[in-house]
Amino acid sequence: ALLQREGAADANVCGLAYGRWAADGGGSRRLRGYGPGATKILHKLASCAVHGRNSGRLVFEDGSYGNGCLMRVAPLAIAYRNAPLDVLRRGVHEATIPTHDNAEALACTTVYTWLCVQLLNGAADADGAAAVRGSS
């Protein structure tokens, strides 16, 4: 919904949305399972103590390389499914840096999002699909 409203991902808008989500309704229950670094960043984003473009390195000097940013893959893939790769890459970057401003996290999230786009657009090869079916 955020991407539909804004037209494209923006780190400051995404950061505020992530912070509001964390603060809205569930309190500490909503953040159950989140690490202390992510929790700290989300609280600061919720209180507007920091902007999304500057929050991803609050806890770790080189940013978080945790896998929490991968939770954004499916919505990003849907939003950018028809976008050129450079536009998708920029959108993933903007959506990821508020909590995971780390080169490895950004690269991984970009690749996973691109792979999901390929699946959404029907580009999965038959061998890959057969392997997935065979593993269930």
Short mmCIF file of C-alpha atoms in Angstrom, two decimals:
data_model
loop_
_atom_site.label_atom_id
_atom_site.label_comp_id
_atom_site.label_asym_id
_atom_site.label_seq_id
_atom_site.Cartn_x
_atom_site.Cartn_y
_atom_site.Cartn_z
CA ALA A 1 0.00 0.00 0.00
CA LEU A 2 2.85 2.36 0.82
CA LEU A 3 4.43 1.89 -2.61
CA GLN A 4 1.07 2.34 -4.32
CA ARG A 5 0.50 5.61 -2.45
CA GLU A 6 3.99 7.01 -2.98
CA GLY A 7 4.68 5.58 -6.44
CA ALA A 8 8.21 4.46 -5.48
CA ALA A 9 10.11 3.52 -2.37
CA ASP A 10 11.73 6.35 -0.42
CA ALA A 11 13.95 5.53 2.57
CA ASN A 12 12.51 8.26 4.80
CA VAL A 13 8.90 7.36 4.04
CA CYS A 14 9.62 3.63 4.42
CA GLY A 15 11.48 4.21 7.69
CA LEU A 16 8.58 6.17 9.14
CA ALA A 17 6.13 3.47 8.01
CA TYR A 18 8.26 0.73 9.60
CA GLY A 19 8.50 2.69 12.84
CA ARG A 20 4.77 3.37 12.94
CA TRP A 21 4.04 -0.30 12.27
CA ALA A 22 6.28 -1.30 15.18
CA ALA A 23 4.70 1.22 17.54
CA ASP A 24 1.09 0.71 16.44
CA GLY A 25 -1.03 -1.63 18.46
CA GLY A 26 1.22 -4.48 19.49
CA GLY A 27 3.96 -2.76 21.47
CA SER A 28 6.65 -5.21 22.55
CA ARG A 29 4.46 -8.14 21.47
CA ARG A 30 4.60 -6.94 17.87
CA LEU A 31 8.41 -6.93 17.98
CA ARG A 32 8.71 -10.40 19.47
CA GLY A 33 11.51 -12.20 17.65
CA TYR A 34 13.18 -8.99 16.50
CA GLY A 35 16.76 -8.49 17.61
CA PRO A 36 17.75 -5.62 19.92
CA GLY A 37 19.32 -3.68 17.04
CA ALA A 38 16.19 -3.74 14.89
CA THR A 39 14.03 -2.90 17.91
CA LYS A 40 16.18 0.13 18.73
CA ILE A 41 16.04 1.39 15.16
CA LEU A 42 12.28 0.87 14.88
CA HIS A 43 11.64 2.77 18.13
CA LYS A 44 13.79 5.67 16.93
CA LEU A 45 12.00 5.70 13.57
CA ALA A 46 8.59 5.64 15.32
CA SER A 47 9.51 8.64 17.47
CA CYS A 48 11.00 10.50 14.48
CA ALA A 49 14.32 10.67 16.34
CA VAL A 50 16.01 9.62 13.11
CA HIS A 51 15.10 9.50 9.42
CA GLY A 52 15.07 6.29 7.38
CA ARG A 53 17.95 7.42 5.23
CA ASN A 54 20.18 7.70 8.34
CA SER A 55 18.89 4.91 10.58
CA GLY A 56 20.35 1.76 9.03
CA ARG A 57 23.76 2.21 10.68
CA LEU A 58 22.66 3.33 14.13
CA VAL A 59 23.53 0.05 15.80
CA PHE A 60 26.26 -1.38 13.60
CA GLU A 61 28.90 0.75 11.90
CA ASP A 62 28.58 -1.24 8.68
CA GLY A 63 24.82 -1.76 8.98
CA SER A 64 22.91 -4.93 9.75
CA TYR A 65 23.44 -7.92 7.52
CA GLY A 66 20.62 -9.85 9.19
CA ASN A 67 17.84 -11.46 7.18
CA GLY A 68 15.00 -9.24 8.40
CA CYS A 69 15.19 -7.20 5.21
CA LEU A 70 14.15 -10.28 3.25
CA MET A 71 10.62 -9.92 4.66
CA ARG A 72 10.20 -7.08 2.17
CA VAL A 73 10.97 -9.17 -0.92
CA ALA A 74 7.44 -10.22 -1.94
CA PRO A 75 5.83 -6.74 -1.67
CA LEU A 76 8.79 -5.19 -3.50
CA ALA A 77 8.62 -7.82 -6.24
CA ILE A 78 4.92 -7.14 -6.74
CA ALA A 79 5.44 -3.38 -6.79
CA TYR A 80 8.40 -3.52 -9.18
CA ARG A 81 7.46 -6.56 -11.28
CA ASN A 82 7.37 -4.54 -14.52
CA ALA A 83 10.17 -2.12 -13.70
CA PRO A 84 13.59 -2.10 -15.33
CA LEU A 85 16.35 -3.64 -13.20
CA ASP A 86 17.89 -0.26 -12.26
CA VAL A 87 14.52 0.98 -10.97
CA LEU A 88 13.95 -2.25 -9.02
CA ARG A 89 17.47 -1.99 -7.57
CA ARG A 90 16.85 1.60 -6.44
CA GLY A 91 13.50 0.68 -4.89
CA VAL A 92 15.02 -2.24 -2.99
CA HIS A 93 17.81 0.04 -1.77
CA GLU A 94 15.38 2.68 -0.53
CA ALA A 95 13.16 0.10 1.21
CA THR A 96 16.10 -1.71 2.83
CA ILE A 97 18.44 0.98 4.16
CA PRO A 98 16.23 2.18 7.02
CA THR A 99 17.01 -1.05 8.91
CA HIS A 100 19.72 -2.87 6.93
CA ASP A 101 22.17 -0.39 5.39
CA ASN A 102 24.75 -3.07 4.62
CA ALA A 103 26.16 -4.01 1.21
CA GLU A 104 25.52 -7.75 1.70
CA ALA A 105 21.96 -7.21 2.91
CA LEU A 106 21.24 -4.88 -0.01
CA ALA A 107 22.72 -7.29 -2.56
CA CYS A 108 20.87 -10.28 -1.13
CA THR A 109 17.54 -8.44 -0.96
CA THR A 110 18.00 -7.21 -4.53
CA VAL A 111 18.75 -10.71 -5.85
CA TYR A 112 15.84 -12.29 -3.95
CA THR A 113 13.48 -9.57 -5.16
CA TRP A 114 14.65 -10.00 -8.76
CA LEU A 115 14.20 -13.79 -8.49
CA CYS A 116 10.68 -13.29 -7.13
CA VAL A 117 9.92 -10.93 -10.03
CA GLN A 118 11.11 -13.63 -12.44
CA LEU A 119 8.73 -16.12 -10.83
CA LEU A 120 5.85 -13.64 -10.89
CA ASN A 121 6.48 -12.97 -14.56
CA GLY A 122 6.56 -16.67 -15.44
CA ALA A 123 10.27 -16.94 -16.21
CA ALA A 124 10.89 -19.99 -13.99
CA ASP A 125 12.56 -22.81 -15.91
CA ALA A 126 10.99 -26.26 -15.97
CA ASP A 127 13.89 -27.92 -14.11
CA GLY A 128 13.65 -25.44 -11.23
CA ALA A 129 9.89 -25.88 -10.97
CA ALA A 130 10.28 -29.68 -11.03
CA ALA A 131 12.89 -29.53 -8.27
CA VAL A 132 10.58 -27.47 -6.06
CA ARG A 133 7.66 -29.86 -6.68
CA GLY A 134 9.89 -32.86 -5.97
CA SER A 135 11.04 -31.49 -2.60
CA SER A 136 7.57 -31.26 -1.09
#
